[in-house]
Amino acid sequence: FSAEARAGRLLHGLGFAPDDGARAVGEFSGGWRMRLNLAQALMCRSDLLLLDEPTNHLDLPAILWLERWLLRYPGMLIMVSHDRDFLDGVCTRIAHIEHESIRMYTGNYSDFEALRSERLAQQQSLFSRQQKEIRHLQSYVDRFRYKASKARQAQSRLKALQRMQEIAPAHVDSPFHFSLREPEKQPHTLLRLHHVDAGYGVTSVIAGVELSILPGDRIGLLGRNGAGKSTLIKLLAGSMQDGLQLQQGEREIHKDTRIGYFAQHQVEQLHPEHSPLEHLQQLSPKAREAELRNHLGGFGFSSERALAPVGPFSGGEKSRLVLAILVFQRPNLLLLDEPTNHLDLEMRQALAVALQDYSGAMVIVSHDRHLLRVTCDRLMLVHDSRVDDFPLSLDDYPKWLSDQKRQTTADSTDTDKAGDV
């Protein structure tokens, strides 16, 4: 008799609207159907729950809800996830699969990194590579921490360095090592939105947006699914697709601004019959093949893999290739919309390290809290059609969401009471 109420709570927690429970499944997009699959697994009364990448199609509020739900789950949970903060919040043991064997570690993911780091640091060759990477970040901090124009970036790298000294040894044998090349030009103001309304048809998704992006800006966008984060980042990219319109205001972009835009639909625009090497050769026909192959090697496309058609590649490999293509073009403004979807932990760590050392500006939409924490020094909230600075820290965001939910519930109750009167 409680089934319908339990289903309603699950759907609400995963971000579905109140009326969605009565809709036909065929009306939902692929991402929302994945959420429905997850809701089905949670709905089943079980002793053993098996979850394979449960956070891939969730926004941050839904991930935080799922984390709380799993902490209350009484059975045994076995999970595959590439979200380190999610693993830290839920798991008490880590099974690490490497070289055709499984090694068990007690504790959460951060505990695993520390324990594995101790083991790997004993191997001098790996330890030396770690120290070289740390010295690279430290040199940037030492050069620029007292220079006004670079101070914010230096502080960001200092925080990253403190964290990296703890976790880097666990990733020194990663197959992914790349950096974002220095942009050729850095205009004073890369892009500006002035009193902008944008949306679809006559419906505005975001309104009254005032935003200037300068070199070195490192902005993370927060907000519930459907609040308008992707709409804002499409608008910044000038990607007017699916009926998106600039309804009012101005979008001003400097003539020397070069945008690197990552979105999931770009994975679908890869040529399935072409190899990774051919994709880069189309961008730079005069570049030496050795240079292109060296660039691809940093993203895990070495030897035969660089020459293989991309059609049969996995989702993670295609995402890596899109990032490799984007990085190769030396943008001075990076716009990343969920760049870590389908990427494993090693590639996510390599991306975080590369972004820490990037001198251009970037705007990121991501449900990966670790990536936001170590790469962004400014958080903006897309909420109630507005785009405002979020004055709190990322760690305060879950409490802010809870407070907002309580306020909405209280307002709804007051409205109902007024209606009864």
Coordinates of C-alpha atoms in Angstrom, one line a residue:
F1 CA 0.0 0.0 0.0
S2 CA 3.0 2.4 0.4
A3 CA 4.4 1.6 -3.1
E4 CA 3.0 4.7 -4.8
A5 CA 4.2 7.0 -2.0
R6 CA 7.7 5.4 -2.1
A7 CA 7.8 5.8 -5.9
G8 CA 6.8 9.4 -5.6
R9 CA 9.6 10.1 -3.1
L10 CA 12.2 8.4 -5.3
L11 CA 11.1 10.3 -8.5
H12 CA 11.1 13.6 -6.6
G13 CA 14.6 13.0 -5.2
L14 CA 15.9 12.2 -8.7
G15 CA 14.6 15.5 -10.0
F16 CA 11.3 14.5 -11.7
A17 CA 8.4 17.0 -11.6
P18 CA 5.3 16.1 -9.6
D19 CA 3.3 15.3 -12.7
D20 CA 6.0 13.1 -14.4
G21 CA 4.9 10.0 -12.5
A22 CA 1.8 9.7 -14.8
R23 CA 3.6 10.3 -18.1
A24 CA 4.5 7.6 -20.6
V25 CA 8.1 6.5 -20.5
G26 CA 8.4 7.1 -24.3
E27 CA 8.0 10.9 -23.6
F28 CA 11.3 11.1 -21.7
S29 CA 14.7 11.7 -23.2
G30 CA 17.5 9.2 -22.9
G31 CA 19.0 10.9 -19.8
W32 CA 15.7 10.9 -17.9
R33 CA 15.1 7.2 -18.8
M34 CA 18.5 6.4 -17.2
R35 CA 17.1 8.1 -14.1
L36 CA 14.0 6.0 -14.3
N37 CA 16.2 2.9 -14.5
L38 CA 18.0 4.0 -11.3
A39 CA 14.6 4.7 -9.6
Q40 CA 13.5 1.1 -10.5
A41 CA 16.7 -0.3 -8.9
L42 CA 16.1 1.7 -5.7
M43 CA 12.4 0.9 -5.6
C44 CA 13.1 -2.9 -5.5
R45 CA 13.4 -4.2 -1.9
S46 CA 16.8 -5.8 -2.0
D47 CA 19.6 -7.3 0.1
L48 CA 22.3 -6.5 -2.5
L49 CA 22.3 -3.3 -4.7
L50 CA 24.6 -3.2 -7.7
L51 CA 25.1 0.3 -9.3
D52 CA 27.2 0.9 -12.4
E53 CA 27.9 4.7 -12.7
P54 CA 24.7 5.8 -11.1
T55 CA 25.7 9.5 -11.1
N56 CA 26.4 9.8 -14.9
H57 CA 23.1 11.4 -15.8
L58 CA 22.3 13.2 -12.6
D59 CA 22.8 16.8 -11.7
L60 CA 24.5 17.8 -8.4
P61 CA 21.3 18.1 -6.3
A62 CA 20.2 14.6 -7.4
I63 CA 23.6 13.2 -6.6
L64 CA 23.5 14.7 -3.1
W65 CA 20.0 13.2 -2.6
L66 CA 21.2 9.8 -3.8
E67 CA 24.2 9.9 -1.5
R68 CA 21.8 10.4 1.5
W69 CA 19.5 7.6 0.3
L70 CA 22.4 5.1 -0.1
L71 CA 23.7 6.0 3.4
R72 CA 20.3 4.8 4.8
Y73 CA 20.2 1.6 2.6
P74 CA 20.4 -1.4 5.0
G75 CA 21.7 -4.0 2.5
M76 CA 25.1 -4.5 0.8
L77 CA 26.1 -2.0 -1.9
I78 CA 28.6 -2.7 -4.7
M79 CA 29.1 0.3 -6.9
V80 CA 31.3 1.4 -9.9
S81 CA 31.7 5.2 -9.9
H82 CA 34.2 7.8 -11.2
D83 CA 33.0 10.5 -8.8
R84 CA 35.5 10.6 -6.0
D85 CA 33.3 12.8 -3.7
F86 CA 30.4 10.4 -4.1
L87 CA 32.7 7.5 -3.3
D88 CA 34.0 9.3 -0.2
G89 CA 30.4 10.0 1.0
V90 CA 29.0 6.5 0.5
C91 CA 31.7 3.7 0.5
T92 CA 33.5 2.1 3.4
R93 CA 35.8 -0.3 1.4
I94 CA 37.4 0.1 -2.1
A95 CA 38.1 -2.8 -4.4
H96 CA 40.9 -1.7 -6.8
I97 CA 41.2 -3.7 -10.0
E98 CA 44.6 -3.6 -11.6
H99 CA 46.8 -6.1 -13.5
E100 CA 44.1 -8.7 -13.5
S101 CA 43.8 -8.8 -9.8
I102 CA 41.7 -7.1 -7.0
R103 CA 43.2 -5.5 -3.9
M104 CA 40.9 -4.5 -1.1
Y105 CA 41.4 -1.2 0.8
T106 CA 39.5 -0.3 4.0
G107 CA 38.0 3.2 4.1
N108 CA 36.6 5.5 1.5
Y109 CA 38.2 6.7 -1.7
S110 CA 40.4 9.3 -0.1
D111 CA 41.7 6.6 2.3
F112 CA 42.4 4.4 -0.7
E113 CA 44.4 7.2 -2.4
A114 CA 46.5 7.7 0.7
L115 CA 47.2 4.0 1.3
R116 CA 48.0 3.4 -2.4
S117 CA 50.2 6.5 -2.4
E118 CA 52.3 5.1 0.4
R119 CA 52.8 1.9 -1.5
L120 CA 53.7 3.6 -4.8
A121 CA 55.9 6.2 -3.3
Q122 CA 58.2 3.5 -2.2
Q123 CA 59.0 2.9 -5.9
Q124 CA 61.6 5.6 -6.6
S125 CA 60.8 6.1 -10.3
L126 CA 57.2 6.8 -9.7
F127 CA 58.0 9.0 -6.7
S128 CA 60.3 11.1 -8.9
R129 CA 57.5 11.7 -11.5
Q130 CA 55.2 12.9 -8.7
Q131 CA 57.8 15.3 -7.4
K132 CA 58.4 16.7 -10.9
E133 CA 54.7 17.5 -11.2
I134 CA 54.5 19.1 -7.8
R135 CA 57.6 21.3 -8.6
H136 CA 55.9 22.4 -11.8
L137 CA 52.8 23.8 -9.9
Q138 CA 55.0 25.2 -7.1
S139 CA 57.1 27.2 -9.6
Y140 CA 54.0 28.9 -10.9
V141 CA 52.9 29.8 -7.4
D142 CA 56.3 31.2 -6.5
R143 CA 56.4 33.3 -9.6
F144 CA 53.0 34.8 -9.5
R145 CA 51.4 34.7 -6.0
Y146 CA 52.4 38.4 -5.4
K147 CA 51.6 39.6 -8.9
A148 CA 48.2 41.3 -8.9
S149 CA 47.1 40.1 -12.3
K150 CA 48.0 36.5 -11.5
A151 CA 47.3 36.4 -7.8
R152 CA 44.0 34.6 -8.0
Q153 CA 45.3 31.9 -10.3
A154 CA 48.3 31.4 -8.0
Q155 CA 46.0 31.0 -5.0
S156 CA 44.0 28.5 -6.9
R157 CA 47.1 26.5 -7.8
L158 CA 48.3 26.7 -4.2
K159 CA 45.2 25.1 -2.9
A160 CA 45.5 22.5 -5.7
L161 CA 49.1 21.9 -4.8
Q162 CA 48.3 21.2 -1.1
R163 CA 45.7 18.6 -2.2
M164 CA 47.9 17.2 -4.9
Q165 CA 50.7 16.5 -2.5
E166 CA 48.3 14.1 -0.7
I167 CA 46.8 12.3 -3.7
A168 CA 49.3 12.6 -6.6
P169 CA 51.3 9.4 -5.9
A170 CA 48.1 7.4 -6.4
H171 CA 47.9 8.6 -10.0
V172 CA 51.5 8.9 -11.1
D173 CA 51.2 5.7 -13.2
S174 CA 48.2 7.2 -15.1
P175 CA 48.3 6.8 -18.9
F176 CA 47.0 10.3 -19.3
H177 CA 49.4 13.3 -19.2
F178 CA 48.6 16.4 -21.1
S179 CA 48.6 20.2 -20.7
L180 CA 46.6 23.1 -22.2
R181 CA 48.9 25.1 -24.4
E182 CA 49.3 28.8 -23.8
P183 CA 46.7 30.8 -25.8
E184 CA 48.2 33.0 -28.5
K185 CA 46.3 36.1 -27.5
Q186 CA 44.6 37.3 -24.3
P187 CA 42.3 40.3 -24.9
H188 CA 41.3 42.3 -21.8
T189 CA 37.6 41.3 -22.0
L190 CA 37.0 38.0 -23.7
L191 CA 33.2 38.0 -23.7
R192 CA 30.4 40.1 -22.2
L193 CA 26.6 39.6 -21.7
H194 CA 24.7 42.8 -21.0
H195 CA 21.2 42.6 -19.7
V196 CA 20.5 39.4 -21.6
D197 CA 17.3 37.4 -21.7
A198 CA 17.5 34.0 -23.5
G199 CA 15.2 31.1 -24.0
Y200 CA 13.1 29.1 -26.4
G201 CA 10.3 30.8 -28.4
V202 CA 8.6 33.3 -26.1
T203 CA 9.7 31.4 -22.9
S204 CA 12.7 32.9 -21.1
V205 CA 15.0 30.5 -19.3
I206 CA 17.5 33.1 -18.0
A207 CA 16.8 36.8 -17.7
G208 CA 18.7 40.0 -16.9
V209 CA 22.1 38.4 -17.1
E210 CA 25.1 40.7 -16.6
L211 CA 28.4 38.8 -17.0
S212 CA 31.9 39.8 -18.1
I213 CA 34.6 37.1 -18.6
L214 CA 38.2 38.2 -18.3
P215 CA 41.5 36.2 -18.8
G216 CA 42.1 34.0 -15.8
D217 CA 38.5 33.8 -14.7
R218 CA 37.6 30.3 -13.4
I219 CA 33.9 30.1 -13.0
G220 CA 31.8 27.0 -11.9
L221 CA 28.1 27.1 -12.5
L222 CA 25.7 25.6 -9.9
G223 CA 22.0 25.0 -10.2
R224 CA 19.3 22.4 -10.4
N225 CA 18.7 20.4 -13.5
G226 CA 16.6 22.6 -15.9
A227 CA 17.6 25.8 -14.2
G228 CA 19.4 27.1 -17.3
K229 CA 23.1 26.2 -16.8
S230 CA 23.4 24.6 -20.2
T231 CA 21.4 27.4 -21.7
L232 CA 23.8 29.9 -20.3
I233 CA 26.9 28.1 -21.5
K234 CA 25.4 27.6 -25.0
L235 CA 24.7 31.3 -25.1
L236 CA 28.3 32.1 -24.1
A237 CA 29.5 29.7 -26.9
G238 CA 27.1 31.3 -29.5
S239 CA 25.7 27.8 -30.0
M240 CA 22.1 28.7 -30.9
Q241 CA 20.7 25.2 -31.3
D242 CA 17.3 23.6 -30.8
G243 CA 15.5 27.0 -31.0
L244 CA 17.6 28.8 -28.4
Q245 CA 17.3 32.6 -28.9
L246 CA 18.9 35.7 -27.5
Q247 CA 15.6 37.5 -26.7
Q248 CA 17.0 40.7 -25.3
G249 CA 20.3 42.4 -24.5
E250 CA 23.7 42.1 -26.1
R251 CA 26.4 39.4 -26.4
E252 CA 29.7 41.1 -27.1
I253 CA 32.8 39.0 -28.0
H254 CA 36.3 40.3 -28.7
K255 CA 37.7 39.6 -32.2
D256 CA 40.6 37.7 -30.7
T257 CA 38.5 35.5 -28.4
R258 CA 38.9 31.8 -29.3
I259 CA 36.3 29.6 -27.7
G260 CA 36.8 25.9 -26.9
Y261 CA 33.4 24.5 -26.2
F262 CA 32.8 21.0 -24.9
A263 CA 29.3 19.5 -24.8
Q264 CA 28.0 16.0 -25.1
H265 CA 26.4 16.6 -28.5
Q266 CA 29.9 17.2 -29.9
V267 CA 30.8 13.6 -29.3
E268 CA 28.1 12.7 -31.9
Q269 CA 29.7 15.1 -34.4
L270 CA 32.9 13.0 -34.7
H271 CA 33.4 11.3 -38.0
P272 CA 33.1 7.6 -37.2
E273 CA 35.2 6.5 -40.2
H274 CA 38.1 8.7 -39.4
S275 CA 40.9 8.0 -36.9
P276 CA 42.0 10.3 -34.0
L277 CA 45.0 11.3 -36.1
E278 CA 42.9 12.2 -39.1
H279 CA 40.6 14.4 -36.9
L280 CA 43.7 16.5 -35.9
Q281 CA 45.1 16.5 -39.4
Q282 CA 41.9 18.1 -40.7
L283 CA 42.5 20.9 -38.2
S284 CA 46.2 21.3 -39.0
P285 CA 47.1 19.8 -42.3
K286 CA 50.7 21.2 -42.2
A287 CA 51.5 19.8 -38.7
R288 CA 54.1 17.0 -38.4
E289 CA 52.5 13.6 -37.8
A290 CA 54.9 13.0 -34.8
E291 CA 53.7 16.2 -33.1
L292 CA 50.0 15.2 -33.6
R293 CA 50.6 11.6 -32.3
N294 CA 52.5 12.9 -29.3
H295 CA 49.5 15.2 -28.5
L296 CA 47.1 12.2 -28.8
G297 CA 49.3 10.0 -26.7
G298 CA 48.7 12.3 -23.7
F299 CA 45.0 11.4 -24.0
G300 CA 45.6 7.7 -24.2
F301 CA 45.6 7.4 -28.0
S302 CA 49.0 5.8 -28.7
S303 CA 50.3 3.6 -31.4
E304 CA 47.5 1.7 -33.2
R305 CA 44.7 3.4 -31.3
A306 CA 45.6 6.8 -32.9
L307 CA 45.0 5.2 -36.3
A308 CA 41.8 3.3 -35.6
P309 CA 38.4 4.5 -36.8
V310 CA 36.5 6.2 -33.9
G311 CA 33.1 4.6 -34.7
P312 CA 33.6 1.6 -32.4
F313 CA 35.2 3.7 -29.6
S314 CA 33.5 3.7 -26.2
G315 CA 31.8 6.8 -24.8
G316 CA 34.8 7.6 -22.6
E317 CA 37.2 7.3 -25.6
K318 CA 35.1 9.6 -27.7
S319 CA 34.9 12.2 -24.9
R320 CA 38.7 12.0 -24.5
L321 CA 39.1 12.6 -28.3
V322 CA 36.8 15.6 -28.2
L323 CA 38.9 17.1 -25.4
A324 CA 42.1 16.4 -27.3
I325 CA 40.7 18.2 -30.3
L326 CA 39.5 21.1 -28.2
V327 CA 42.8 21.5 -26.4
F328 CA 44.8 21.3 -29.6
Q329 CA 43.1 24.5 -30.9
R330 CA 44.6 26.7 -28.1
P331 CA 41.5 28.5 -27.0
N332 CA 41.6 31.4 -24.6
L333 CA 38.1 30.7 -23.3
L334 CA 37.1 27.2 -22.3
L335 CA 33.4 26.4 -21.9
L336 CA 32.9 22.9 -20.5
D337 CA 29.4 21.4 -20.1
E338 CA 29.7 18.2 -18.1
P339 CA 33.2 17.3 -19.4
T340 CA 33.7 14.4 -17.0
N341 CA 30.7 12.3 -18.2
H342 CA 32.1 8.9 -19.3
L343 CA 35.6 9.7 -18.1
D344 CA 37.3 7.4 -15.6
L345 CA 39.0 8.6 -12.5
E346 CA 42.5 8.8 -14.0
M347 CA 41.4 10.9 -16.9
R348 CA 39.4 13.2 -14.6
Q349 CA 42.5 13.7 -12.4
A350 CA 44.6 14.5 -15.6
L351 CA 42.0 17.0 -16.7
A352 CA 41.9 18.6 -13.3
V353 CA 45.7 19.0 -13.2
A354 CA 45.7 20.4 -16.8
L355 CA 43.0 23.0 -16.0
Q356 CA 44.8 24.1 -12.8
D357 CA 47.7 25.1 -15.1
Y358 CA 45.6 26.8 -17.8
S359 CA 46.1 30.5 -18.1
G360 CA 42.9 31.3 -20.1
A361 CA 39.4 31.8 -18.8
M362 CA 37.0 28.9 -18.2
V363 CA 33.3 28.3 -17.3
I364 CA 32.4 24.8 -16.1
V365 CA 29.2 23.0 -15.6
S366 CA 29.9 19.8 -13.8
H367 CA 28.4 17.4 -11.2
D368 CA 32.0 16.4 -10.3
R369 CA 32.6 18.3 -7.0
H370 CA 36.3 17.5 -7.0
L371 CA 36.8 19.1 -10.4
L372 CA 34.9 22.2 -9.4
R373 CA 36.7 22.4 -6.1
V374 CA 40.3 22.3 -7.5
T375 CA 39.8 24.3 -10.7
C376 CA 37.3 27.1 -9.9
D377 CA 37.7 30.1 -7.7
R378 CA 34.3 31.7 -8.4
L379 CA 30.9 30.0 -8.2
M380 CA 27.8 31.3 -9.9
L381 CA 24.3 30.1 -9.2
V382 CA 21.6 29.7 -12.0
H383 CA 18.4 29.9 -10.0
D384 CA 14.9 31.3 -10.6
S385 CA 15.9 32.6 -14.1
R386 CA 18.7 34.6 -12.6
V387 CA 22.5 34.2 -12.7
D388 CA 24.1 35.5 -9.5
D389 CA 27.4 35.0 -7.6
F390 CA 27.1 32.2 -5.1
P391 CA 28.7 33.7 -1.9
L392 CA 29.3 30.5 -0.1
S393 CA 31.7 27.6 -0.7
L394 CA 31.0 24.4 -2.6
D395 CA 30.8 22.5 0.7
D396 CA 28.0 24.9 1.8
Y397 CA 25.9 24.1 -1.4
P398 CA 24.1 21.0 0.0
K399 CA 23.0 23.0 3.1
W400 CA 21.9 25.9 0.8
L401 CA 19.8 23.4 -1.2
S402 CA 18.2 22.0 1.9
D403 CA 17.3 25.4 3.2
Q404 CA 15.8 26.3 -0.2
K405 CA 13.7 23.2 -0.1
R406 CA 12.5 23.9 3.4
Q407 CA 11.6 27.4 2.4
T408 CA 9.7 26.3 -0.7
T409 CA 7.8 23.7 1.4
A410 CA 6.9 26.4 4.0
D411 CA 5.8 28.8 1.4
S412 CA 3.6 26.1 -0.2
T413 CA 2.0 25.3 3.2
D414 CA 1.3 29.0 3.9
T415 CA -0.3 29.3 0.4
D416 CA -2.5 26.2 1.1
K417 CA -3.6 27.6 4.5
A418 CA -4.5 30.9 2.9
G419 CA -6.5 29.1 0.3
D420 CA -8.4 27.2 3.0
V421 CA -9.3 30.5 4.7

